[in-house]
Short mmCIF file of C-alpha atoms and ligand atoms in Angstrom, two decimals:
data_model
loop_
_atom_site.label_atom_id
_atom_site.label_comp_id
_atom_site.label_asym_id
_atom_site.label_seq_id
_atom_site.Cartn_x
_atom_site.Cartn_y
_atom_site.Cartn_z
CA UNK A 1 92.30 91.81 80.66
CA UNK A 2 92.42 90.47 84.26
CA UNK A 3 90.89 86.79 84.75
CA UNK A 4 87.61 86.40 86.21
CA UNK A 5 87.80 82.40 87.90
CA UNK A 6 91.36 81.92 89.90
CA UNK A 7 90.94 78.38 91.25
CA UNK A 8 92.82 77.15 93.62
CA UNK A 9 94.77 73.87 93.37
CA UNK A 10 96.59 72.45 96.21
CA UNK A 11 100.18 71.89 94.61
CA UNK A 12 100.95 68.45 96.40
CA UNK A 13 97.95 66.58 94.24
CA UNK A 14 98.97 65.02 90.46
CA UNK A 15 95.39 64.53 90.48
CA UNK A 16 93.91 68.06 90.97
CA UNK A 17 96.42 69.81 88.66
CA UNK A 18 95.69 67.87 85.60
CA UNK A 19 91.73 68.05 86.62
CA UNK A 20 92.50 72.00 87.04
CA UNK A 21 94.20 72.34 83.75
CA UNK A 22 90.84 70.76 82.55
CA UNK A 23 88.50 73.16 84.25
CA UNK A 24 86.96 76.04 82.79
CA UNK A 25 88.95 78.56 85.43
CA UNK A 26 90.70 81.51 83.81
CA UNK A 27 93.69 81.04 85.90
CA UNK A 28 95.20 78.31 87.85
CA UNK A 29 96.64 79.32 91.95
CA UNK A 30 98.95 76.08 92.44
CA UNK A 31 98.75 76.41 96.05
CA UNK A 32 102.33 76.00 98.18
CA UNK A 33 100.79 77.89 101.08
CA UNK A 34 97.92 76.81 103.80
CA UNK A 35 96.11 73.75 101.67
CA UNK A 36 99.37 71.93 101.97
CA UNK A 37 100.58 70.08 104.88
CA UNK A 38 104.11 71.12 106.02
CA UNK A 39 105.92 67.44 105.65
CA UNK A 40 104.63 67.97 101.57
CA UNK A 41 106.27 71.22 100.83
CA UNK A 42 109.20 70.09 98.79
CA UNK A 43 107.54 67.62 97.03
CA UNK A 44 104.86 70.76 96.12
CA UNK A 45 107.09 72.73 94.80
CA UNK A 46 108.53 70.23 92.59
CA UNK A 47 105.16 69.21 91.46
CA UNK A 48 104.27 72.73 91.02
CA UNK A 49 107.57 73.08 88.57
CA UNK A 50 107.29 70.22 86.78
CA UNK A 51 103.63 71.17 86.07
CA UNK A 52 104.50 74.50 84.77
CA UNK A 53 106.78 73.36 82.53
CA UNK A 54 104.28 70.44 81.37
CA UNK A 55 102.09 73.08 80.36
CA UNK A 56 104.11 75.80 79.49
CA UNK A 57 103.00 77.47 75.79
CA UNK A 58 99.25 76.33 76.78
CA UNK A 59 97.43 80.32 76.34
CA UNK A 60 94.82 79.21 79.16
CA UNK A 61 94.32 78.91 81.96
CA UNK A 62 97.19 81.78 83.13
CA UNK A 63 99.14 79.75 86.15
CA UNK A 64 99.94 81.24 88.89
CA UNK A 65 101.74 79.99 92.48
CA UNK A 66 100.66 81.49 95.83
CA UNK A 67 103.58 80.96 97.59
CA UNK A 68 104.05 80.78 101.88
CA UNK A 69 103.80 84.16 103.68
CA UNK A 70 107.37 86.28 103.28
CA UNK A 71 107.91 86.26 107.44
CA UNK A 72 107.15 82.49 106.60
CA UNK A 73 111.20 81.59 105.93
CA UNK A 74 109.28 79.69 103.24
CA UNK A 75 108.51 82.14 100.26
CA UNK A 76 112.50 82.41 98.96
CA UNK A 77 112.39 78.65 98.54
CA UNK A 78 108.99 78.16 96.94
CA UNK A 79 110.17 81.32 94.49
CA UNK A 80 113.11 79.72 93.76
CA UNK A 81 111.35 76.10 92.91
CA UNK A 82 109.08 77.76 91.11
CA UNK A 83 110.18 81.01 88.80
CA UNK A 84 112.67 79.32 86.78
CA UNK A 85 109.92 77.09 85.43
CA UNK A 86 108.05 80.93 84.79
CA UNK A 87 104.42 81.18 86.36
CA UNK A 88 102.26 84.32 85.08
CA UNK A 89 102.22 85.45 88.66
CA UNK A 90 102.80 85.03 92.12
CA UNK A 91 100.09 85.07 94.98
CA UNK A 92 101.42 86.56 97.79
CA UNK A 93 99.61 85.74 101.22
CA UNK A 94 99.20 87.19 104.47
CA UNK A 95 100.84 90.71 102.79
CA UNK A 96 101.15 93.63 105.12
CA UNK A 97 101.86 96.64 102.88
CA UNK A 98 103.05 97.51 99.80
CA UNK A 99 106.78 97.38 100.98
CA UNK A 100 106.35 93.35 101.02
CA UNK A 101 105.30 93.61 97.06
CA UNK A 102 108.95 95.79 96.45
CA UNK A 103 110.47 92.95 98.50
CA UNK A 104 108.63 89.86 96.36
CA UNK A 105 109.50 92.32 93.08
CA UNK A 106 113.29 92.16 93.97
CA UNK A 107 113.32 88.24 95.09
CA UNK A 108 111.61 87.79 91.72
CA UNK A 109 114.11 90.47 89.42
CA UNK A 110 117.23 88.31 91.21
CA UNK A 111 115.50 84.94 90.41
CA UNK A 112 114.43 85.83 86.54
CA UNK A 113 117.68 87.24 86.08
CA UNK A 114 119.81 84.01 87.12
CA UNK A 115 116.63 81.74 85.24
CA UNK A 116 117.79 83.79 82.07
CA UNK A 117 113.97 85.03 81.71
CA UNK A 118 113.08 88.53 81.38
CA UNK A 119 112.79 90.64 83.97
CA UNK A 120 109.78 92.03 85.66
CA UNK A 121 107.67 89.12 83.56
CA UNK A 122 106.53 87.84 86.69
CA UNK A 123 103.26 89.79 88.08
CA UNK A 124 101.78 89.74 91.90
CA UNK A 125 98.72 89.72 93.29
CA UNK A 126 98.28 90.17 97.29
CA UNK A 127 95.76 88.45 99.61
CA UNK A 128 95.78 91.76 100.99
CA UNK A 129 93.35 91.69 104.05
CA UNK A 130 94.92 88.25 106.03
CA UNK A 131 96.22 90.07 109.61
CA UNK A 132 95.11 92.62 111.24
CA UNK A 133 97.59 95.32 110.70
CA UNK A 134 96.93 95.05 107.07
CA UNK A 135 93.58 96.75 107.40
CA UNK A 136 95.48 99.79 107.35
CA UNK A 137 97.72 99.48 104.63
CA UNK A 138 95.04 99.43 101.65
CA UNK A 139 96.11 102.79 100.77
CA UNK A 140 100.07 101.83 99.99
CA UNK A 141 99.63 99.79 96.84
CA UNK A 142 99.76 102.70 94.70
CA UNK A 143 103.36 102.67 95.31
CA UNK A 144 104.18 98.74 94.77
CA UNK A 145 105.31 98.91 91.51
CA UNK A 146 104.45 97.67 87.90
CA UNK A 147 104.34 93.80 88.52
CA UNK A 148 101.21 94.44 90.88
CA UNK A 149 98.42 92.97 88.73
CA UNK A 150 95.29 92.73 91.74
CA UNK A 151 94.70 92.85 95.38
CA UNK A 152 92.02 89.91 96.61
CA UNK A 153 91.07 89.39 100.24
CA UNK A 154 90.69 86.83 102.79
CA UNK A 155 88.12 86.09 105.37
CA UNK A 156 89.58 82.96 106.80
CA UNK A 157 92.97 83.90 108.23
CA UNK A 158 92.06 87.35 109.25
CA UNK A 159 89.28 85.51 111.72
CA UNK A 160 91.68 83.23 112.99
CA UNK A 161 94.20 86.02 113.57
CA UNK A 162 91.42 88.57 115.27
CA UNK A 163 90.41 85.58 117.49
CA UNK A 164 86.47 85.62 115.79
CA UNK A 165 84.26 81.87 115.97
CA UNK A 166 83.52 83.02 112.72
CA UNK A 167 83.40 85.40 109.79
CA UNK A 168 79.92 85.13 109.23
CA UNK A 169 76.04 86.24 110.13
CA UNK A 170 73.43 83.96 111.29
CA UNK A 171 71.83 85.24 107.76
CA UNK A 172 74.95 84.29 105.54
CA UNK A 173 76.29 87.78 105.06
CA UNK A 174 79.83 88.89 105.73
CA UNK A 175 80.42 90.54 109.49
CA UNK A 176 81.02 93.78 109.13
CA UNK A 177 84.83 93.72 109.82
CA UNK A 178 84.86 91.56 106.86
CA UNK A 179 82.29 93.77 104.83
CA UNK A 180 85.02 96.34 105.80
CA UNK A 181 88.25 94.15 104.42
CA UNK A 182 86.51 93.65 101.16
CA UNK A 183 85.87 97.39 100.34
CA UNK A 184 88.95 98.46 101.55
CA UNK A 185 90.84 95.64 99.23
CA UNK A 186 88.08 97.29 96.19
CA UNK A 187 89.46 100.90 96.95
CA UNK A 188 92.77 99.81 97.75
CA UNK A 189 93.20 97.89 94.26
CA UNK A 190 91.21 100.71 92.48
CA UNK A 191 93.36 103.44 93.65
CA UNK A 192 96.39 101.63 92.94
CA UNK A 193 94.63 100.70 89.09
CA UNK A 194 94.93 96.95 89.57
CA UNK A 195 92.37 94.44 89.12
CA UNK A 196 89.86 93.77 92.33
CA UNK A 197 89.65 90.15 92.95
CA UNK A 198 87.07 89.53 95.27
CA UNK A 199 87.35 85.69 98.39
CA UNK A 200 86.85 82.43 98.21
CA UNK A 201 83.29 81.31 98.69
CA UNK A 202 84.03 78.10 100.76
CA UNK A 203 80.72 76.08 100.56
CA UNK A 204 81.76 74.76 96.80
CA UNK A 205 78.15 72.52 96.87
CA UNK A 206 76.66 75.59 96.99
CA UNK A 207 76.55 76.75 93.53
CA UNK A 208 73.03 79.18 93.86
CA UNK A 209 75.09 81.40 96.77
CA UNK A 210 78.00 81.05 94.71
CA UNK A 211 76.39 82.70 91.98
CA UNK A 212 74.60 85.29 94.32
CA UNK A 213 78.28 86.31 96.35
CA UNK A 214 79.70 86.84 92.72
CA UNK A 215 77.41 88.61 91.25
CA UNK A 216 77.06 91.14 94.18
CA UNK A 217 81.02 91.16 93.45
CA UNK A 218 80.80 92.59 90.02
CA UNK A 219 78.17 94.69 90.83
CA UNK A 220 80.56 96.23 93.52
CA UNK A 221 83.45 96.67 91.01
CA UNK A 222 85.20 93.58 91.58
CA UNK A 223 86.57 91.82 88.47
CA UNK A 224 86.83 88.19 89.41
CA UNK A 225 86.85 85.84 92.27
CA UNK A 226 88.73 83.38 93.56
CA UNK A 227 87.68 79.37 93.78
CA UNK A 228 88.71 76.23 95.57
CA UNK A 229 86.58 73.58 93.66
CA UNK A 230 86.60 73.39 89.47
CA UNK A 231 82.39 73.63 89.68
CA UNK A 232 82.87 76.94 90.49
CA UNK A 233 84.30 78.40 87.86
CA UNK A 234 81.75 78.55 85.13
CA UNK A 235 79.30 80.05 87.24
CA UNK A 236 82.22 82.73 88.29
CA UNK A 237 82.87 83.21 84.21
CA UNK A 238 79.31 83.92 83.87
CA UNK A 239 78.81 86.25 86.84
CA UNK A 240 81.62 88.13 85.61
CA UNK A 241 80.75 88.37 82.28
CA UNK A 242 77.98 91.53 81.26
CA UNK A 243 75.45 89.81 79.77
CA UNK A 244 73.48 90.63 76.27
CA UNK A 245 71.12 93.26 77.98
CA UNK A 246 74.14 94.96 79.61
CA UNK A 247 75.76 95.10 76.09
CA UNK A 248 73.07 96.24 74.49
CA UNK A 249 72.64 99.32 76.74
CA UNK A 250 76.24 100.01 77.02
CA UNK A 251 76.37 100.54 73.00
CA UNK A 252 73.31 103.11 73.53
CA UNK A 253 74.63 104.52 76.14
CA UNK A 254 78.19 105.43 73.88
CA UNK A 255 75.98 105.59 70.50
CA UNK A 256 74.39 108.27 72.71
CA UNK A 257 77.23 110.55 73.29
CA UNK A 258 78.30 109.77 70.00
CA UNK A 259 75.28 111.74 67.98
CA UNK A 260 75.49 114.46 70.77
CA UNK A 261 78.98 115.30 70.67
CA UNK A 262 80.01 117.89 73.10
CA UNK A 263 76.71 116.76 75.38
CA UNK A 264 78.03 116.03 79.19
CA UNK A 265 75.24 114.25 79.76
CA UNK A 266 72.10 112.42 77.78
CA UNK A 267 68.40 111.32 78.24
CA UNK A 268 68.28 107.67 77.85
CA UNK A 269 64.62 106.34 78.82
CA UNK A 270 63.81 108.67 80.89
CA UNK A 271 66.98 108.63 82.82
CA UNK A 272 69.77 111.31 83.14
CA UNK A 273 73.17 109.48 81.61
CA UNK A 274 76.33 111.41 82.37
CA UNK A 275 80.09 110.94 82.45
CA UNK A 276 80.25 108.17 84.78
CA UNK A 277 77.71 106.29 83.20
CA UNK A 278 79.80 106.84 79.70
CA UNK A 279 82.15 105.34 81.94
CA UNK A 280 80.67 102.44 82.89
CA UNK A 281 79.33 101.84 79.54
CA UNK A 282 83.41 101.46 78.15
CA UNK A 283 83.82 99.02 80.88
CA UNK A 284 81.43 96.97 80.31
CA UNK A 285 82.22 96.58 76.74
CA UNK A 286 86.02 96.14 77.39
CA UNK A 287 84.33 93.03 79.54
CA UNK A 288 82.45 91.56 77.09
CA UNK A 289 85.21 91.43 74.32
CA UNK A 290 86.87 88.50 75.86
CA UNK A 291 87.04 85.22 73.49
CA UNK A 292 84.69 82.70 75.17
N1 COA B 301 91.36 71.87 91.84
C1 COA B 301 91.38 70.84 90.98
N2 COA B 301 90.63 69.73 91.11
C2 COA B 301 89.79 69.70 92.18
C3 COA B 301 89.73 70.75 93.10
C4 COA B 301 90.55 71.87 92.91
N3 COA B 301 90.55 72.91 93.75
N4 COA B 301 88.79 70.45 94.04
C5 COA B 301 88.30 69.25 93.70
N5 COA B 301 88.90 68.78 92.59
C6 COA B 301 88.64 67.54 91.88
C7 COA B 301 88.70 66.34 92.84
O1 COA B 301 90.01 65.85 92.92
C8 COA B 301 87.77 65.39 92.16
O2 COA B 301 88.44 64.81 91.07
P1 COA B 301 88.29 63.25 90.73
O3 COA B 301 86.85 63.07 90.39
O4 COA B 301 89.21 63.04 89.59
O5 COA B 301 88.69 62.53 91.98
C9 COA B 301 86.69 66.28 91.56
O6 COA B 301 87.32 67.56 91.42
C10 COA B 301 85.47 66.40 92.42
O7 COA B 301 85.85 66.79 93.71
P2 COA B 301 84.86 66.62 94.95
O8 COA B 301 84.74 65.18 95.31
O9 COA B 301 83.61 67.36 94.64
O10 COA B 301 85.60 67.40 96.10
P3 COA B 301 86.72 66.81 97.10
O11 COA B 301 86.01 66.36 98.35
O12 COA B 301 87.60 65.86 96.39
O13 COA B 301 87.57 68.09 97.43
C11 COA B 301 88.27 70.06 98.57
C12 COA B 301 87.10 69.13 98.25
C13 COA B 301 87.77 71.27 99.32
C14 COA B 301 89.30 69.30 99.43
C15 COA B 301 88.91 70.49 97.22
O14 COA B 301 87.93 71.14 96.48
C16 COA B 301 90.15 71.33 97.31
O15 COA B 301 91.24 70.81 97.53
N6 COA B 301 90.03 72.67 97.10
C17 COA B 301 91.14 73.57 97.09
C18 COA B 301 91.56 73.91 98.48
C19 COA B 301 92.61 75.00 98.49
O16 COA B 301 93.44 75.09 97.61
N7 COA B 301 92.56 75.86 99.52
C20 COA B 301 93.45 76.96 99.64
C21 COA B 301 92.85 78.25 99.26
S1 COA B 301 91.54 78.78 100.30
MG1 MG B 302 95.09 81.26 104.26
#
């Protein structure tokens, strides 16, 4: 089961790892990448080690370590900072294609190997939807291999990089090129059968639009979102998480097909329940059997 709240945590601050390893998030991002200011990259990844090891046999939160951008020079240092000390995952930033996940996969097999840890442990997600170019590669992560775990986007970088003021309406809502990004990272992570992550939402006082963006998330078939601030994660847990109604009719909905076995499709209040809706219904139980 894929985690719902990723926070981010900047890897050069002490301070905001041990207050992330505190927080209700799912899974930890110690951040080597853009919230970290070039002169304090080697003492980030250090930090970021020595913190994994600190915590390592903790079951929660998963920790993971978005690492600089492979045309970076960085990544192949941060990696090999980081893996020996073994993250759950690497975030991989500003990703063009699925051919950069089959590079990060090899980096990561030669690195495990040499750390004496076993190979392919390490999984990846992509910020899929950072440059332009990688609008048109959504399609190619079938074919990354089995350490891909998700595909999230970003909204930030790829507006800097398409020269855009600004990713956003007057109203709040996404542009559309950015509406665009985040369906094409849903159907791009569907088809390849990893887990949808969906942005950041950067205005961490605002917990009501939090709550709004992320719910509008699941409803769209994300799985989880991403956060930079530790007050967003409960609200992204909760969003996330089908609620007793939505339980109640998914069990009607199967207890349904169950007394009508060979039925393709069901009344259920007046409304026509079919295959998809069966579905669903599976889902939404498989989401609500996490331990709290
Ligand atoms: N992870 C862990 N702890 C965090 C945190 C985070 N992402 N963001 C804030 N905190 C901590 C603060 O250190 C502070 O702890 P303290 O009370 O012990 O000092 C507490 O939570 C409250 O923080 P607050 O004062 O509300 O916010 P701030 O002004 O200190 O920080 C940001 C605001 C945006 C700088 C901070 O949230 C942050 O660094 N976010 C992550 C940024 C990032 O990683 N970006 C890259 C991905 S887009
Ligand atoms: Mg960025």
């Amino acid at each position: 089961m894929s985690a719902r709240s990723w926070l981010f945590v900047p890897g050069d601050s002490d301070r905001k790892l041990a207050k992330g390893a505190g927080s209700a998030a799912d899974a930890l991002i110690i951040d080597l990448e853009d919230s970290v200011a070039p002169a304090n990259l080697p003492a980030a990844r250090s930090r970021a080690a020595a913190f994994l090891a600190a915590q390592a046999g903790r079951a929660a939160p998963e920790l993971w370590v978005r690492v600089n951008a492979l045309e970076s020079g960085l990544a192949l240092p941060d990696l090999a900072a980081v893996v020996p000390a073994g993250p759950a995952g690497i975030v991989l930033p500003k990703a063009g294609s699925a051919a950069d996940v089959v590079t990060l996969s090899n980096y990561l097999s030669a690195l495990e190997v040499a750390a004496g840890r076993p190979e392919g442990g390490t999984k990846i997600m992509v910020v899929a939807t950072e440059t332009p170019a990688a609008l048109f590669t959504l399609g190619s992560y079938a074919a990354a291999g089995p350490r891909l775990a998700g595909l999230t986007w970003g909204a930030e970088d790829l507006a800097a990089s398409l020269g855009a003021a600004g990713n956003r309406l007057e109203g709040g809502g996404y542009e559309f090129t950015y509406q665009l990004a985040r369906s094409l990272c849903l159907a791009g992570a569907a088809s390849a059968g990893v887990a949808p992550i969906d942005t950041v939402f950067t205005d961490f006082r605002d917990l009501a639009g939090l709550e709004a963006e992320a719910r509008a998330a699941r409803r769209a078939g994300f799985v989880g979102k991403l956060a930079i601030h530790p007050d967003q994660a409960d609200i992204i847990n909760r969003a996330f998480t089908p609620d007793a109604a939505e339980i109640a009719h998914a069990e009607r909905v199967i207890a349904a097909f169950a007394a009508n076995p060979g039925a393709g499709v069901v009344g259920i209040d007046g409304k026509m329940i079919d295959m998809p809706h069966l579905k669903q219904a599976h889902r939404i139980l498989a989401a609500g059997r996490r331990p709290a």
